Short mmCIF file of C-alpha atoms in Angstrom, two decimals:
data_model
loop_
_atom_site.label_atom_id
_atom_site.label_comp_id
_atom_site.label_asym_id
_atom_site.label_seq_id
_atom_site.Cartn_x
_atom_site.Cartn_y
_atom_site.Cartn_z
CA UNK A 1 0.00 0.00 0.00
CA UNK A 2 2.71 2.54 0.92
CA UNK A 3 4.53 1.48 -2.49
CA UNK A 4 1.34 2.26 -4.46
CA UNK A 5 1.08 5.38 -2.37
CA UNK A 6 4.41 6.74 -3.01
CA UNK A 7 3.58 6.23 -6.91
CA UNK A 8 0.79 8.19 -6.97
CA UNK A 9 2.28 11.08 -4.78
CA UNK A 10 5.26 10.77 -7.28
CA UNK A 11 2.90 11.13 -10.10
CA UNK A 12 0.67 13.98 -8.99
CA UNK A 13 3.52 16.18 -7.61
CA UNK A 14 6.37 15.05 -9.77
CA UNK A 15 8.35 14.60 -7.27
CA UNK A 16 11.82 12.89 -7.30
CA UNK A 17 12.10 9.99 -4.82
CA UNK A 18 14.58 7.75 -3.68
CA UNK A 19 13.43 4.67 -2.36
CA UNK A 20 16.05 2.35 -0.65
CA UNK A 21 15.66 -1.56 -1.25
CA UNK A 22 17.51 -4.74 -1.86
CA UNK A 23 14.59 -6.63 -3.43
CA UNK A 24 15.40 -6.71 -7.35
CA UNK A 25 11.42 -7.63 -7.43
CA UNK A 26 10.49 -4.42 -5.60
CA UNK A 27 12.69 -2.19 -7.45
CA UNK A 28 12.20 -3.27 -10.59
CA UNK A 29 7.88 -2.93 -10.02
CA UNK A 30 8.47 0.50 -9.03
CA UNK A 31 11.10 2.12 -10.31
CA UNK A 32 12.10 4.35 -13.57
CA UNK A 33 15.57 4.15 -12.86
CA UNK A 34 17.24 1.76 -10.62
CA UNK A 35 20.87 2.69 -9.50
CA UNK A 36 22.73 -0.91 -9.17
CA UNK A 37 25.29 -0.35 -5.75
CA UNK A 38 27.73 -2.94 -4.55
CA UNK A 39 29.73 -2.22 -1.43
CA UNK A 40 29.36 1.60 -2.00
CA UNK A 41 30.29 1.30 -5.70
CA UNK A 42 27.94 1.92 -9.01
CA UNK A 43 27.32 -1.40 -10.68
CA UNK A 44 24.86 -0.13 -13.27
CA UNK A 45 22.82 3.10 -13.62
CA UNK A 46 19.69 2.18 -16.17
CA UNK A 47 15.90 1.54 -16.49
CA UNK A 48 14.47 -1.83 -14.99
CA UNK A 49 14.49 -2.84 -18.66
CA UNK A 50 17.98 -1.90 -19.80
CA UNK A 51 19.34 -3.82 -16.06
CA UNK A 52 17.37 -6.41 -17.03
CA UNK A 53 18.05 -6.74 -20.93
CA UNK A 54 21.39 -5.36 -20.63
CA UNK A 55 23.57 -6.50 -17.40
CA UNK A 56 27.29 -4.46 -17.25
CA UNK A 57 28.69 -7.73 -15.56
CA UNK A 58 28.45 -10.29 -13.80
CA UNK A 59 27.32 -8.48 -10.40
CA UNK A 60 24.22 -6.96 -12.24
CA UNK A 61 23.28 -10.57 -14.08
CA UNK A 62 23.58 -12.33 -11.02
CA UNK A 63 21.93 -9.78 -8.75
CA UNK A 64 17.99 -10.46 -10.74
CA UNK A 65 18.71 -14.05 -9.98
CA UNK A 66 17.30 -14.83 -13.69
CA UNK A 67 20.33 -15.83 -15.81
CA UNK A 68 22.90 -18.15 -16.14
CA UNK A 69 26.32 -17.54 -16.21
CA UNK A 70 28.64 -19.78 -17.75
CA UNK A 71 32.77 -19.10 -17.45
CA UNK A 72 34.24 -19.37 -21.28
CA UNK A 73 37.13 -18.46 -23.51
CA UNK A 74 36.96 -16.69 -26.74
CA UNK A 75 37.77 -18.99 -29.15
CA UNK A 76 37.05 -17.28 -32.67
CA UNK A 77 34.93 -15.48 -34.68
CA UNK A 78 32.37 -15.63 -37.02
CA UNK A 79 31.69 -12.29 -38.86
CA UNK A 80 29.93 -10.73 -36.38
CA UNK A 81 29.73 -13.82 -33.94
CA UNK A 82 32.17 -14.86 -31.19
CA UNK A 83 32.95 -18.03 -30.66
CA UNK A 84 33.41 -19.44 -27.11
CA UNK A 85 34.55 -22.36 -25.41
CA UNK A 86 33.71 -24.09 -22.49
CA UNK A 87 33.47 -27.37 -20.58
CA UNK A 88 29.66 -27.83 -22.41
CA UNK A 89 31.11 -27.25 -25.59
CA UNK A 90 31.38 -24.34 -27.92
CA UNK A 91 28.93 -21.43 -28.43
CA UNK A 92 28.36 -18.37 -30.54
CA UNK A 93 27.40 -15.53 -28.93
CA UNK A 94 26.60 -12.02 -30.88
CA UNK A 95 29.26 -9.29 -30.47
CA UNK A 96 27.73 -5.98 -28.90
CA UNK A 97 30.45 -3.92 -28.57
CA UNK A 98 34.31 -4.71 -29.51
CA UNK A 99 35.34 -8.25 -29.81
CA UNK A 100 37.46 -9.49 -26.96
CA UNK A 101 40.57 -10.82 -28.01
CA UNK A 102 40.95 -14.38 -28.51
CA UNK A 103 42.11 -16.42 -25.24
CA UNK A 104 40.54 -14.13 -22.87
CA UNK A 105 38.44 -15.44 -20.61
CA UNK A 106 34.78 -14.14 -20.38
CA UNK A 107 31.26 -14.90 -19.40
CA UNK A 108 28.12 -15.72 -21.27
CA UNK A 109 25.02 -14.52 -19.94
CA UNK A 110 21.76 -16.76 -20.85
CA UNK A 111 18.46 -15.61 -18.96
CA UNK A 112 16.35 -18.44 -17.90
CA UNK A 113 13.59 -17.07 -20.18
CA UNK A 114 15.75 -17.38 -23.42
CA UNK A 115 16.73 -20.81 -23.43
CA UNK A 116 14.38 -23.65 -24.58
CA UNK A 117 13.68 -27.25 -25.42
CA UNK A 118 16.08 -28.11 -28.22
CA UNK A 119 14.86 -30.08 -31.04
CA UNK A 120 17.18 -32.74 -32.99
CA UNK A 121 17.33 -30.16 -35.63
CA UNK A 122 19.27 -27.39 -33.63
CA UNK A 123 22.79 -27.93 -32.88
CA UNK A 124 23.88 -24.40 -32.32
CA UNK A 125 24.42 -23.05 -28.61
CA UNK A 126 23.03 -26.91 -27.30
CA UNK A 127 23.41 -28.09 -23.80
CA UNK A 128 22.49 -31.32 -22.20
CA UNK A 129 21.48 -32.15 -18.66
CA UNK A 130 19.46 -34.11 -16.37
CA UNK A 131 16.14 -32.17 -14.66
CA UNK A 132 16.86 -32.17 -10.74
CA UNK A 133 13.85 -29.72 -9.62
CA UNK A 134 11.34 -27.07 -10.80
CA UNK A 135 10.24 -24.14 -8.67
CA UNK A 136 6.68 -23.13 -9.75
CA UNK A 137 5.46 -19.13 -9.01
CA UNK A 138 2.04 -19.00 -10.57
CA UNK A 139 2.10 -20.05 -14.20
CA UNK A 140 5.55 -19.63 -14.63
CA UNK A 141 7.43 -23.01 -14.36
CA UNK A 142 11.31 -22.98 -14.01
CA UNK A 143 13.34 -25.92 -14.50
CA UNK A 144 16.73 -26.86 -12.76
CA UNK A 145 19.09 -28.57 -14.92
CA UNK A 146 22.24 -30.43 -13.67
CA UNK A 147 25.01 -30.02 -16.57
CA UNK A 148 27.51 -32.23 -14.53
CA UNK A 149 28.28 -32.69 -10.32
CA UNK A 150 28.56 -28.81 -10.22
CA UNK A 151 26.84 -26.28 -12.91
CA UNK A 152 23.03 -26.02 -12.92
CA UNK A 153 21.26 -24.34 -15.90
CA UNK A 154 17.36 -23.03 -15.18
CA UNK A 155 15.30 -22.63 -17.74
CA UNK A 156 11.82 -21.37 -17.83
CA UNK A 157 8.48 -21.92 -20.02
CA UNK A 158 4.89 -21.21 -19.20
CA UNK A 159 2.49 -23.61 -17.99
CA UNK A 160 -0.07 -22.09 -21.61
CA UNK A 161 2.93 -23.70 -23.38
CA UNK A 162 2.97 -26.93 -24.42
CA UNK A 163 6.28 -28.07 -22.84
CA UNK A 164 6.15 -31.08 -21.39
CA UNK A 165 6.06 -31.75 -17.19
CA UNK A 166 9.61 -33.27 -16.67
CA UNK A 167 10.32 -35.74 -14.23
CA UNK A 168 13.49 -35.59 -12.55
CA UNK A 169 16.58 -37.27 -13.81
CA UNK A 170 15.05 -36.48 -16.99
CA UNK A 171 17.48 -35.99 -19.74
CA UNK A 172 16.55 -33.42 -21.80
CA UNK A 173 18.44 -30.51 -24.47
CA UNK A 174 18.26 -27.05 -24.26
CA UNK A 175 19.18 -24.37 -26.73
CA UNK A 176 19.08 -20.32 -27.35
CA UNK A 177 19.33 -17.85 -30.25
CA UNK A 178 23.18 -16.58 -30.24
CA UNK A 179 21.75 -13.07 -30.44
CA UNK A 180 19.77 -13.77 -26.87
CA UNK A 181 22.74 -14.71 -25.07
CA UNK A 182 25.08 -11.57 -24.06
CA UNK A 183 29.19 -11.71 -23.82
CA UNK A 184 30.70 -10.20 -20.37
CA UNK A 185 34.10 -9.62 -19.94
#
């Protein structure tokens, strides 16, 4: 109530207001701009949607608690792909900004809403894992993937969809568009 209070206030008197929080939920419900601190320093300065769509590094992506993060090294590139490497495999991932050099070690950023059920036909950006859990909030189902003893991968789907209810120790293959993943150095 106090929330929906302080919008309308904000609205009708144009106001600027600071509201304190560390829910990523809360701020991102009510907020135009959300200012991104970490131990006194400025993570990321942006709209809910450019924080959300658009992490700085690996701070910011892990803050919303909705991507994965996998470690890699920049292999090669592909005109305007980069090419990665990692434990899983290798993946292309769409270059942004300047192409990090090759050898350096960076992070890909998947968020759980971007990857999907891969078909037999994609083989492009594919992992593989067993299903050890789900965690249901309304009709949103997400999906915790084992990749091997240590790395999980979540994805999510809707419950309108028709993806399949998976069992654990289901094996199952997941896949995303190289252009939905994002490159962090």
């Amino acid at each position: 109530k106090i929330l929906i209070d302080l919008r309308e206030i904000h609205s009708r008197l144009g106001l600027t207001l600071i509201h304190v929080t560390h829910d990523p939920e809360e701020a991102m419900a009510n907020a135009d701009k959300i200012l991104l601190m970490n131990r006194g320093t400025i993570e990321q300065l942006d709209t809910p949607m450019g924080i959300f769509n658009r992490p700085k590094n690996k701070f910011v992506a892990e803050f919303f608690q909705n991507s994965n993060l996998v470690e890699s090294v920049v292999e090669s590139y592909e005109g305007d792909w980069v090419i990665v490497a990692n434990q899983f495999g290798k993946f292309a991932v769409l270059a942004r900004a300047e192409k990090p050099r090759r050898g350096k070690e960076v992070c890909i950023v998947i968020r759980h809403d971007k990857a999907k059920l891969s078909t037999s036909e994609e083989t492009q950006n594919r992992l593989e894992g067993n299903v050890i859990g789900q965690e249901i909030v309304g009709a949103v189902i997400t999906y915790i993937v084992a990749l091997d003893d240590q790395k999980v991968f979540k994805f999510q789907t809707h419950m309108s969809l028709d993806t399949p209810n998976f069992q654990p120790n289901a094996r199952i293959s997941l896949t995303w568009n190289p252009e939905d993943a994002i490159l962090l150095p």
